[in-house]
Each structure stands twice: as structure tokens, then as C-alpha cells.
């Protein structure tokens, strides 16, 4: 597998405009045609740049897409509190807020379609899965782990918990509903999921 | 979407042999070439039957595959206690036993590869997803719901629980690890998952 490290784009405004157009075009196109049929040629045409401009900065379509999604995730985190989940002091309320927002995001086709295309491609391809997990999933999971750790310090989360497993318990059912289409991503679902998971995550002996 | 109802196969021994060969060939091939490239022609050639034999009984490759997996699930359930999960009276032990066995099954490539191919295809195709969920997932989930209901009657599961959500909490993290390859499906993982989920599912106020 070729490296996914983007070559550092020229800092000039024109380069930056091209870079953003390429990332945007890759997201749009993968949602329209799926990952297997996505080509660098089509991305270049949609972005209004030459193929060589893309190859100068990225080694493959996977590298372009992973940068595109990483940027979306980065922009979202930048909107939150210092790149993490909100911390109002009430972890159950904070998790409900975030999962409701995530459900809303997944009901937006301009995000959902490309993300699904990439997730499907990663499920079929172990090498893409490696990159998908390390570039996109792990940073996304880390903000939950950190929020749960703060919850441990505040006495709202069991101090002995395996936080990685705790995040899987919280996010796995959401992911499964979404990817396998086993049910709708309503706020009723996400609220119920947080309430049920919190029964497992709260300190033993805490009222529940 | 064409109907997936299999035409009733001729009951003769020869027909039954052909039917089983077709189902077996469809499982092998989808694991080898993936769902998009699977053809009725290739299934017929591998099974040693004519194309028309397949079209007499099934309307599409999706219908063949769904029958093939339904048969696997049915055979497995037939091995268990009256088509359900084991019930030794200790729900945590029973769930650990079943999830360990499921993890072992998913580490068998002859099952894993075709099942992944079908899950990936369903994630990309809403109509196939409908059939995947109703024909394969719902019967698989129902045995968990029934085991949890028996656990409610035995006082080991919270009587007020939404059992559908409870099953999602238990199986979602497993499915996510498997489909997104976010971690290994070890017995340590499945045991830990059952222990953590049981903290949420046990009656409120029960020792935990």
C-alpha cells in the first residue's frame, strides 16, 4: 500500500483553493459513484484541476479521501471545546448531546453517502481498513475516551473501567444501526443508548 | 426488487443434492470474488448444474445467497437447545459461551469471507439490506431477545428493559469490531463485553 501522507501543499492561496476543491470533489464523487469506481481523473475534472496536481500532493484516491474526511473531522473538533467533547460536568447529558448531533450528521446525505462509501470499501479491504481506523476512527474515538476519563475524575464513571471497551459499548450499537441499516438513528434511540450504556459505565454502587 | 422466495425444490434426492451444491457453491464463490462479481453462471458451473436449474428455484443471486446463509443459521440453531441459545440458568455464562462460539465462527474463513461479502454488499445497497436484516439478522437477534426474556423471568435481567436495545448493546460492539476490523475477536474481548453489558442489563439494585 502506498503512503497516505499528503505532500505538503504549496501555501499560496491558489494552491489552497485547489486543495480544498480536490477534497470537496472527492467527497462528492465517492458518495455518487462509490469507492471502487472513484478515479483520480474524475476528481480532477470535478475540481477543475489537472491530474498531475492531485498526484503531486497525494499518492492514491484513498489518500485523497482520507485527507478529505480528516479535514471534516478536524473542522468539527475545532468547533467543539478545545477539540474534544463538551464537558458541562454532566456526562450523561454531554453524551446525549453529542450522539444526537452525530445522528443528525448521519442523516445529511452529503456527509452520509461518502462516509458510507468509504466504510463499505474499508470493510471489504483490510489495507484500507487499517488506514480508515488509524486516520479516522481512532481520533474520533479518542475524544470519547478523554471525556470518559474526565468523567472518572469527576466520579461519574467507574474508575476501574476499560475505557476502550466502554467506548465500543457506547458507539458499537450506533455504528451497527447505521452501517447495517438495522434501525433509524433517532434521538429516541441515541438517548436510550446513552442511558442504557451509562448503567454499565457508572461507578458500581452508584444509584441507577 | 424481485421476490426472494425460493421455488419449492423437487423433493427427490437428486434435486436435494443439486440444491445443496448450489447453496454451497454460492457461499464459496461470494467469499472468493465478492458479491458484485458473483454470477449465476459461475454458481451453476461450480455446482455442476445448468443455469436453468438455479433460475427454476431462485430469482436472483441475492435469493440464492440468502437461502444459503439462512440454511447455515438454521443448521446452527438446530444444534442448540430447541433453536435458541443455551439456558443453563446462568445468563452471563450462557452469553459468554455463545459469543465465544460466535467469535470462533467468525475466525473461520469459509464462513467469514462469504458473510463479510454479503454484509458489505448490504451496507452499500438498501434493498439487499432489507432482505439481509429480515432474513438473517432478525432471526439471529430473536434468539438473544428470547434468552434475555427468560433471564427477566429468572430475575437476572431488568424487567423494565427494552430488550431490542439490550441486544443491540450486546451485539453492536461485536459487529463493529468484526465489520470495521477495529480489533480482534478474542474470547477476552467477548467475555469483557458480556460482563460490561450485563452491568447495564441486570436488575437495578442487583449486586454488580
Tab-separated table of C-alpha atoms in Angstrom:
chain	number	residue	atom	x	y	z
A	1	UNK	CA	0.000	0.000	0.000
A	2	UNK	CA	1.338	3.409	-0.893
A	3	UNK	CA	1.805	6.004	1.824
A	4	UNK	CA	-1.156	8.242	2.581
A	5	UNK	CA	0.917	11.146	3.815
A	6	UNK	CA	-0.115	14.164	1.779
A	7	UNK	CA	2.719	16.086	0.231
A	8	UNK	CA	2.771	19.469	1.855
A	9	UNK	CA	0.646	21.731	-0.332
A	10	UNK	CA	2.090	24.996	-1.539
A	11	UNK	CA	0.978	27.623	0.955
A	12	UNK	CA	-0.175	30.065	-1.705
A	13	UNK	CA	-3.844	30.961	-1.861
A	14	UNK	CA	-4.249	29.364	-5.283
A	15	UNK	CA	-2.852	26.039	-4.068
A	16	UNK	CA	-5.057	26.136	-1.035
A	17	UNK	CA	-8.109	26.746	-3.241
A	18	UNK	CA	-7.155	23.786	-5.455
A	19	UNK	CA	-6.529	21.573	-2.452
A	20	UNK	CA	-9.933	22.319	-0.971
A	21	UNK	CA	-11.641	21.833	-4.348
A	22	UNK	CA	-9.974	18.421	-4.722
A	23	UNK	CA	-11.016	17.268	-1.248
A	24	UNK	CA	-14.560	18.519	-1.811
A	25	UNK	CA	-14.782	16.834	-5.214
A	26	UNK	CA	-13.513	13.525	-3.804
A	27	UNK	CA	-16.206	13.533	-1.090
A	28	UNK	CA	-18.967	14.350	-3.560
A	29	UNK	CA	-17.868	11.785	-6.122
A	30	UNK	CA	-17.368	8.860	-3.760
A	31	UNK	CA	-20.902	9.396	-2.494
A	32	UNK	CA	-22.177	9.415	-6.079
A	33	UNK	CA	-20.258	6.508	-7.654
A	34	UNK	CA	-18.891	4.527	-4.688
A	35	UNK	CA	-15.264	3.898	-3.835
A	36	UNK	CA	-14.472	1.181	-6.414
A	37	UNK	CA	-15.488	3.431	-9.337
A	38	UNK	CA	-13.902	6.608	-7.982
A	39	UNK	CA	-10.972	7.775	-10.154
A	40	UNK	CA	-8.331	10.459	-9.818
A	41	UNK	CA	-9.344	11.614	-13.321
A	42	UNK	CA	-12.924	12.242	-12.225
A	43	UNK	CA	-11.812	14.055	-9.070
A	44	UNK	CA	-9.512	16.299	-11.155
A	45	UNK	CA	-12.295	17.070	-13.643
A	46	UNK	CA	-14.804	17.908	-10.882
A	47	UNK	CA	-12.262	20.046	-9.038
A	48	UNK	CA	-11.170	21.837	-12.210
A	49	UNK	CA	-7.502	20.922	-11.809
A	50	UNK	CA	-5.091	18.752	-13.752
A	51	UNK	CA	-4.492	15.114	-12.727
A	52	UNK	CA	-0.851	15.971	-12.068
A	53	UNK	CA	-1.901	18.495	-9.410
A	54	UNK	CA	-3.525	15.669	-7.489
A	55	UNK	CA	-0.607	13.283	-7.962
A	56	UNK	CA	1.799	15.986	-6.780
A	57	UNK	CA	0.098	16.001	-3.368
A	58	UNK	CA	-1.444	12.543	-2.968
A	59	UNK	CA	-0.344	9.044	-3.911
A	60	UNK	CA	-3.790	7.463	-4.348
A	61	UNK	CA	-7.530	8.066	-4.216
A	62	UNK	CA	-7.544	6.544	-0.729
A	63	UNK	CA	-5.057	9.180	0.400
A	64	UNK	CA	-7.210	11.997	-1.042
A	65	UNK	CA	-10.374	10.705	0.621
A	66	UNK	CA	-8.768	10.099	3.985
A	67	UNK	CA	-7.489	13.681	3.941
A	68	UNK	CA	-10.934	14.917	2.962
A	69	UNK	CA	-12.587	13.143	5.895
A	70	UNK	CA	-9.792	14.001	8.285
A	71	UNK	CA	-10.396	17.654	7.426
A	72	UNK	CA	-14.152	17.305	8.095
A	73	UNK	CA	-13.437	15.661	11.451
A	74	UNK	CA	-10.808	18.291	12.233
A	75	UNK	CA	-13.174	21.152	11.381
A	76	UNK	CA	-15.843	19.620	13.613
A	77	UNK	CA	-13.496	19.165	16.514
A	78	UNK	CA	-12.337	22.754	16.113
A	79	UNK	CA	-15.947	23.834	16.693
A	80	UNK	CA	-16.117	21.896	19.970
A	81	UNK	CA	-14.415	22.643	23.266
A	82	UNK	CA	-10.689	22.532	22.530
A	83	UNK	CA	-11.030	19.656	20.077
A	84	UNK	CA	-12.898	17.361	22.458
A	85	UNK	CA	-16.454	16.566	23.502
A	86	UNK	CA	-18.367	19.141	25.549
A	87	UNK	CA	-17.864	18.890	29.297
A	88	UNK	CA	-20.676	20.561	31.230
A	89	UNK	CA	-19.986	18.380	34.267
A	90	UNK	CA	-22.956	16.107	33.433
A	91	UNK	CA	-21.543	13.250	31.377
A	92	UNK	CA	-24.869	11.657	30.514
A	93	UNK	CA	-26.217	14.959	29.162
A	94	UNK	CA	-22.991	15.579	27.235
A	95	UNK	CA	-23.031	12.135	25.619
A	96	UNK	CA	-26.699	12.530	24.687
A	97	UNK	CA	-25.945	15.898	23.103
A	98	UNK	CA	-23.057	14.529	21.061
A	99	UNK	CA	-24.839	11.371	19.885
A	100	UNK	CA	-27.914	13.399	18.882
A	101	UNK	CA	-25.649	15.684	16.852
A	102	UNK	CA	-23.921	12.669	15.311
A	103	UNK	CA	-27.271	11.131	14.363
A	104	UNK	CA	-28.246	14.425	12.707
A	105	UNK	CA	-24.974	14.480	10.816
A	106	UNK	CA	-25.543	10.929	9.541
A	107	UNK	CA	-28.960	11.940	8.231
A	108	UNK	CA	-27.250	14.537	5.989
A	109	UNK	CA	-26.671	12.771	2.664
A	110	UNK	CA	-23.712	14.988	1.733
A	111	UNK	CA	-21.858	13.515	4.714
A	112	UNK	CA	-23.521	10.116	4.943
A	113	UNK	CA	-23.085	8.949	1.354
A	114	UNK	CA	-19.311	9.465	1.117
A	115	UNK	CA	-18.728	8.191	4.643
A	116	UNK	CA	-20.735	5.042	3.910
A	117	UNK	CA	-18.860	4.522	0.636
A	118	UNK	CA	-15.551	4.703	2.494
A	119	UNK	CA	-16.748	2.465	5.354
A	120	UNK	CA	-18.041	-0.130	2.881
A	121	UNK	CA	-14.770	-0.060	0.942
A	122	UNK	CA	-12.806	-0.414	4.191
A	123	UNK	CA	-14.958	-3.372	5.278
A	124	UNK	CA	-14.035	-5.103	2.013
A	125	UNK	CA	-10.335	-4.166	2.009
A	126	UNK	CA	-8.069	-4.843	5.028
A	127	UNK	CA	-5.391	-2.348	3.944
A	128	UNK	CA	-7.883	0.479	3.523
A	129	UNK	CA	-9.440	-0.595	6.842
A	130	UNK	CA	-6.070	-0.065	8.573
A	131	UNK	CA	-5.909	3.497	7.304
A	132	UNK	CA	-9.585	4.134	7.955
A	133	UNK	CA	-9.179	3.011	11.561
A	134	UNK	CA	-5.924	4.831	12.296
A	135	UNK	CA	-6.658	8.065	10.408
A	136	UNK	CA	-10.377	8.487	11.082
A	137	UNK	CA	-11.765	6.153	13.706
A	138	UNK	CA	-9.043	6.396	16.335
A	139	UNK	CA	-9.014	10.215	16.517
A	140	UNK	CA	-12.820	10.122	16.669
A	141	UNK	CA	-12.782	7.547	19.455
A	142	UNK	CA	-10.069	9.351	21.406
A	143	UNK	CA	-12.331	12.309	22.234
A	144	UNK	CA	-14.821	9.884	23.802
A	145	UNK	CA	-12.089	8.132	25.783
A	146	UNK	CA	-10.915	11.518	27.060
A	147	UNK	CA	-14.434	12.582	28.030
A	148	UNK	CA	-14.944	9.295	29.901
A	149	UNK	CA	-11.604	9.758	31.653
A	150	UNK	CA	-12.721	13.227	32.800
A	151	UNK	CA	-15.936	11.524	33.967
A	152	UNK	CA	-13.853	9.087	36.018
A	153	UNK	CA	-12.091	12.027	37.652
A	154	UNK	CA	-15.476	13.590	38.395
A	155	UNK	CA	-16.735	10.337	39.958
A	156	UNK	CA	-19.384	9.768	37.265
A	157	UNK	CA	-17.640	6.848	35.533
A	158	UNK	CA	-16.337	3.670	37.191
A	159	UNK	CA	-12.606	4.247	37.856
A	160	UNK	CA	-11.771	0.584	37.091
A	161	UNK	CA	-13.358	0.582	33.638
A	162	UNK	CA	-11.535	-0.375	30.432
A	163	UNK	CA	-12.298	2.875	28.620
A	164	UNK	CA	-11.660	1.469	25.147
A	165	UNK	CA	-14.272	-1.222	25.728
A	166	UNK	CA	-16.588	1.384	27.270
A	167	UNK	CA	-16.424	3.477	24.084
A	168	UNK	CA	-17.141	0.372	21.988
A	169	UNK	CA	-20.212	-0.312	24.128
A	170	UNK	CA	-21.437	3.232	23.519
A	171	UNK	CA	-20.604	3.588	19.816
A	172	UNK	CA	-20.894	-0.002	18.502
A	173	UNK	CA	-24.707	-0.097	18.574
A	174	UNK	CA	-24.853	3.283	16.773
A	175	UNK	CA	-22.401	2.151	14.101
A	176	UNK	CA	-24.219	-1.120	13.589
A	177	UNK	CA	-27.617	0.581	13.178
A	178	UNK	CA	-26.104	2.964	10.697
A	179	UNK	CA	-23.935	0.662	8.592
A	180	UNK	CA	-26.268	-2.368	8.612
A	181	UNK	CA	-29.416	-0.193	8.446
A	182	UNK	CA	-30.983	-2.193	11.258
A	183	UNK	CA	-32.977	0.747	12.579
A	184	UNK	CA	-33.412	4.520	12.379
A	185	UNK	CA	-30.896	6.877	14.002
A	186	UNK	CA	-33.466	8.844	16.004
A	187	UNK	CA	-32.824	10.954	19.085
A	188	UNK	CA	-35.010	8.485	20.978
A	189	UNK	CA	-32.543	5.744	20.030
A	190	UNK	CA	-29.417	7.727	20.895
A	191	UNK	CA	-30.865	8.926	24.226
A	192	UNK	CA	-31.898	5.370	25.132
A	193	UNK	CA	-28.491	4.039	24.138
A	194	UNK	CA	-26.680	6.576	26.326
A	195	UNK	CA	-28.989	5.853	29.279
A	196	UNK	CA	-28.502	2.089	28.953
A	197	UNK	CA	-24.736	2.296	28.434
A	198	UNK	CA	-24.397	4.669	31.410
A	199	UNK	CA	-25.825	1.922	33.640
A	200	UNK	CA	-22.760	-0.124	32.694
A	201	UNK	CA	-20.278	2.752	32.936
A	202	UNK	CA	-21.370	4.368	36.193
A	203	UNK	CA	-19.409	3.538	39.344
A	204	UNK	CA	-20.545	0.284	40.984
A	205	UNK	CA	-22.960	1.052	43.764
A	206	UNK	CA	-23.967	4.390	42.253
A	207	UNK	CA	-27.718	4.986	42.118
A	208	UNK	CA	-29.033	3.990	38.696
B	1	UNK	CA	-36.935	-5.934	-6.166
B	2	UNK	CA	-37.617	-9.466	-7.266
B	3	UNK	CA	-39.027	-11.908	-4.739
B	4	UNK	CA	-36.531	-13.962	-2.778
B	5	UNK	CA	-38.914	-16.801	-2.054
B	6	UNK	CA	-37.293	-19.986	-3.308
B	7	UNK	CA	-39.493	-22.090	-5.519
B	8	UNK	CA	-40.186	-25.275	-3.654
B	9	UNK	CA	-37.441	-27.704	-4.737
B	10	UNK	CA	-38.443	-31.100	-6.040
B	11	UNK	CA	-38.254	-33.412	-3.063
B	12	UNK	CA	-36.317	-36.115	-4.869
B	13	UNK	CA	-32.855	-36.960	-3.652
B	14	UNK	CA	-31.237	-35.682	-6.850
B	15	UNK	CA	-32.891	-32.278	-6.540
B	16	UNK	CA	-31.845	-32.021	-2.924
B	17	UNK	CA	-28.253	-32.813	-3.884
B	18	UNK	CA	-28.324	-30.094	-6.567
B	19	UNK	CA	-29.914	-27.607	-4.193
B	20	UNK	CA	-27.231	-28.153	-1.559
B	21	UNK	CA	-24.459	-27.973	-4.185
B	22	UNK	CA	-25.837	-24.637	-5.438
B	23	UNK	CA	-26.032	-23.142	-1.937
B	24	UNK	CA	-22.525	-24.379	-1.112
B	25	UNK	CA	-21.117	-23.026	-4.386
B	26	UNK	CA	-22.739	-19.615	-3.823
B	27	UNK	CA	-21.136	-19.327	-0.351
B	28	UNK	CA	-17.701	-20.339	-1.639
B	29	UNK	CA	-17.814	-18.042	-4.648
B	30	UNK	CA	-19.054	-14.913	-2.902
B	31	UNK	CA	-16.174	-15.271	-0.450
B	32	UNK	CA	-13.739	-15.606	-3.346
B	33	UNK	CA	-14.934	-12.905	-5.754
B	34	UNK	CA	-17.220	-10.656	-3.660
B	35	UNK	CA	-20.910	-10.002	-4.186
B	36	UNK	CA	-20.707	-7.577	-7.125
B	37	UNK	CA	-18.775	-10.080	-9.282
B	38	UNK	CA	-20.804	-13.136	-8.264
B	39	UNK	CA	-22.835	-14.555	-11.189
B	40	UNK	CA	-25.486	-17.235	-11.535
B	41	UNK	CA	-23.337	-18.710	-14.340
B	42	UNK	CA	-20.365	-19.169	-12.027
B	43	UNK	CA	-22.532	-20.682	-9.282
B	44	UNK	CA	-24.003	-23.147	-11.798
B	45	UNK	CA	-20.566	-24.135	-13.091
B	46	UNK	CA	-19.167	-24.645	-9.584
B	47	UNK	CA	-22.230	-26.640	-8.503
B	48	UNK	CA	-22.188	-28.754	-11.664
B	49	UNK	CA	-25.756	-27.857	-12.648
B	50	UNK	CA	-27.304	-25.922	-15.502
B	51	UNK	CA	-28.153	-22.223	-15.132
B	52	UNK	CA	-31.812	-23.056	-15.670
B	53	UNK	CA	-31.796	-25.307	-12.591
B	54	UNK	CA	-30.882	-22.264	-10.496
B	55	UNK	CA	-33.395	-19.975	-12.190
B	56	UNK	CA	-36.121	-22.600	-11.642
B	57	UNK	CA	-35.695	-22.248	-7.868
B	58	UNK	CA	-34.355	-18.744	-7.311
B	59	UNK	CA	-34.991	-15.376	-8.892
B	60	UNK	CA	-31.568	-13.781	-8.282
B	61	UNK	CA	-28.112	-14.313	-6.813
B	62	UNK	CA	-29.267	-12.457	-3.690
B	63	UNK	CA	-32.050	-15.019	-3.235
B	64	UNK	CA	-29.578	-17.921	-3.564
B	65	UNK	CA	-27.156	-16.417	-1.058
B	66	UNK	CA	-29.822	-15.527	1.467
B	67	UNK	CA	-31.070	-19.119	1.336
B	68	UNK	CA	-27.509	-20.394	1.730
B	69	UNK	CA	-26.950	-18.307	4.867
B	70	UNK	CA	-30.413	-18.994	6.230
B	71	UNK	CA	-29.589	-22.702	5.993
B	72	UNK	CA	-26.308	-22.210	7.878
B	73	UNK	CA	-28.109	-20.278	10.607
B	74	UNK	CA	-30.868	-22.884	10.695
B	75	UNK	CA	-28.372	-25.763	10.984
B	76	UNK	CA	-26.625	-23.974	13.837
B	77	UNK	CA	-29.814	-23.296	15.699
B	78	UNK	CA	-30.806	-26.939	15.270
B	79	UNK	CA	-27.635	-27.859	17.182
B	80	UNK	CA	-28.602	-25.630	20.102
B	81	UNK	CA	-31.378	-26.093	22.622
B	82	UNK	CA	-34.606	-26.159	20.605
B	83	UNK	CA	-33.409	-23.490	18.164
B	84	UNK	CA	-32.455	-20.961	20.843
B	85	UNK	CA	-29.459	-20.005	22.958
B	86	UNK	CA	-28.419	-22.359	25.743
B	87	UNK	CA	-30.187	-21.770	29.062
B	88	UNK	CA	-28.244	-23.214	31.992
B	89	UNK	CA	-29.903	-20.785	34.379
B	90	UNK	CA	-26.792	-18.525	34.414
B	91	UNK	CA	-27.368	-15.888	31.745
B	92	UNK	CA	-23.907	-14.333	31.948
B	93	UNK	CA	-22.240	-17.724	31.450
B	94	UNK	CA	-24.604	-18.583	28.596
B	95	UNK	CA	-23.957	-15.290	26.787
B	96	UNK	CA	-20.197	-15.714	27.213
B	97	UNK	CA	-20.415	-19.236	25.789
B	98	UNK	CA	-22.400	-18.102	22.754
B	99	UNK	CA	-20.264	-15.030	21.987
B	100	UNK	CA	-17.065	-17.100	22.288
B	101	UNK	CA	-18.529	-19.616	19.834
B	102	UNK	CA	-19.574	-16.771	17.523
B	103	UNK	CA	-16.085	-15.284	17.649
B	104	UNK	CA	-14.633	-18.699	16.745
B	105	UNK	CA	-17.046	-18.991	13.847
B	106	UNK	CA	-16.029	-15.557	12.524
B	107	UNK	CA	-12.373	-16.629	12.596
B	108	UNK	CA	-13.244	-19.461	10.153
B	109	UNK	CA	-12.615	-18.022	6.679
B	110	UNK	CA	-15.091	-20.382	4.995
B	111	UNK	CA	-17.848	-18.657	6.987
B	112	UNK	CA	-16.302	-15.221	7.468
B	113	UNK	CA	-15.464	-14.393	3.840
B	114	UNK	CA	-18.927	-15.020	2.358
B	115	UNK	CA	-20.682	-13.411	5.330
B	116	UNK	CA	-18.499	-10.305	5.046
B	117	UNK	CA	-19.112	-10.132	1.294
B	118	UNK	CA	-22.852	-10.194	1.896
B	119	UNK	CA	-22.688	-7.673	4.767
B	120	UNK	CA	-20.575	-5.293	2.672
B	121	UNK	CA	-22.977	-5.607	-0.268
B	122	UNK	CA	-25.933	-4.977	2.053
B	123	UNK	CA	-24.242	-1.902	3.540
B	124	UNK	CA	-23.944	-0.493	0.017
B	125	UNK	CA	-27.450	-1.481	-1.184
B	126	UNK	CA	-30.594	-0.567	0.785
B	127	UNK	CA	-32.776	-3.214	-0.910
B	128	UNK	CA	-30.341	-6.022	-0.186
B	129	UNK	CA	-30.007	-4.613	3.352
B	130	UNK	CA	-33.776	-5.035	3.854
B	131	UNK	CA	-33.548	-8.712	2.959
B	132	UNK	CA	-30.326	-9.212	4.895
B	133	UNK	CA	-31.941	-7.765	8.008
B	134	UNK	CA	-35.276	-9.575	7.743
B	135	UNK	CA	-33.983	-12.949	6.554
B	136	UNK	CA	-30.728	-13.245	8.501
B	137	UNK	CA	-30.319	-10.650	11.209
B	138	UNK	CA	-33.787	-10.687	12.748
B	139	UNK	CA	-33.926	-14.485	13.264
B	140	UNK	CA	-30.398	-14.305	14.717
B	141	UNK	CA	-31.370	-11.471	17.057
B	142	UNK	CA	-34.625	-13.137	18.117
B	143	UNK	CA	-32.824	-15.963	19.937
B	144	UNK	CA	-30.995	-13.350	22.028
B	145	UNK	CA	-34.205	-11.484	22.770
B	146	UNK	CA	-35.822	-14.758	23.878
B	147	UNK	CA	-32.854	-15.655	26.099
B	148	UNK	CA	-32.981	-12.210	27.709
B	149	UNK	CA	-36.730	-12.575	28.246
B	150	UNK	CA	-36.111	-15.901	30.025
B	151	UNK	CA	-33.484	-14.039	32.060
B	152	UNK	CA	-36.119	-11.474	33.031
B	153	UNK	CA	-38.382	-14.272	34.227
B	154	UNK	CA	-35.476	-15.703	36.232
B	155	UNK	CA	-34.787	-12.294	37.829
B	156	UNK	CA	-31.368	-11.917	36.177
B	157	UNK	CA	-32.370	-9.215	33.679
B	158	UNK	CA	-34.101	-5.919	34.469
B	159	UNK	CA	-37.834	-6.484	33.856
B	160	UNK	CA	-38.294	-2.919	32.540
B	161	UNK	CA	-35.619	-3.205	29.851
B	162	UNK	CA	-36.201	-2.580	26.136
B	163	UNK	CA	-34.922	-5.996	25.010
B	164	UNK	CA	-34.291	-4.916	21.411
B	165	UNK	CA	-31.993	-2.137	22.607
B	166	UNK	CA	-30.411	-4.551	25.097
B	167	UNK	CA	-29.492	-6.930	22.254
B	168	UNK	CA	-28.047	-4.028	20.261
B	169	UNK	CA	-25.886	-3.085	23.255
B	170	UNK	CA	-24.580	-6.642	23.432
B	171	UNK	CA	-24.083	-7.373	19.727
B	172	UNK	CA	-23.302	-3.916	18.261
B	173	UNK	CA	-19.747	-3.751	19.640
B	174	UNK	CA	-19.040	-7.272	18.340
B	175	UNK	CA	-20.403	-6.445	14.870
B	176	UNK	CA	-18.455	-3.204	14.736
B	177	UNK	CA	-15.159	-4.886	15.676
B	178	UNK	CA	-15.766	-7.506	13.065
B	179	UNK	CA	-17.037	-5.444	10.141
B	180	UNK	CA	-14.802	-2.395	10.677
B	181	UNK	CA	-11.845	-4.524	11.815
B	182	UNK	CA	-11.306	-2.240	14.796
B	183	UNK	CA	-9.918	-5.015	16.980
B	184	UNK	CA	-9.506	-8.786	17.301
B	185	UNK	CA	-12.476	-11.004	18.169
B	186	UNK	CA	-10.791	-12.737	21.098
B	187	UNK	CA	-12.502	-14.566	23.951
B	188	UNK	CA	-11.060	-11.904	26.241
B	189	UNK	CA	-12.998	-9.294	24.255
B	190	UNK	CA	-16.278	-11.236	24.166
B	191	UNK	CA	-16.085	-12.097	27.882
B	192	UNK	CA	-15.356	-8.466	28.744
B	193	UNK	CA	-18.183	-7.280	26.526
B	194	UNK	CA	-20.686	-9.630	28.180
B	195	UNK	CA	-19.531	-8.596	31.672
B	196	UNK	CA	-19.808	-4.895	30.847
B	197	UNK	CA	-23.169	-5.207	29.077
B	198	UNK	CA	-24.557	-7.290	31.949
B	199	UNK	CA	-23.935	-4.341	34.280
B	200	UNK	CA	-26.453	-2.438	32.148
B	201	UNK	CA	-28.911	-5.321	31.775
B	202	UNK	CA	-29.040	-6.617	35.346
B	203	UNK	CA	-31.948	-5.514	37.537
B	204	UNK	CA	-31.393	-2.116	39.177
B	205	UNK	CA	-30.097	-2.592	42.648
B	206	UNK	CA	-28.670	-6.046	41.911
B	207	UNK	CA	-25.104	-6.577	43.155
B	208	UNK	CA	-22.676	-5.876	40.312
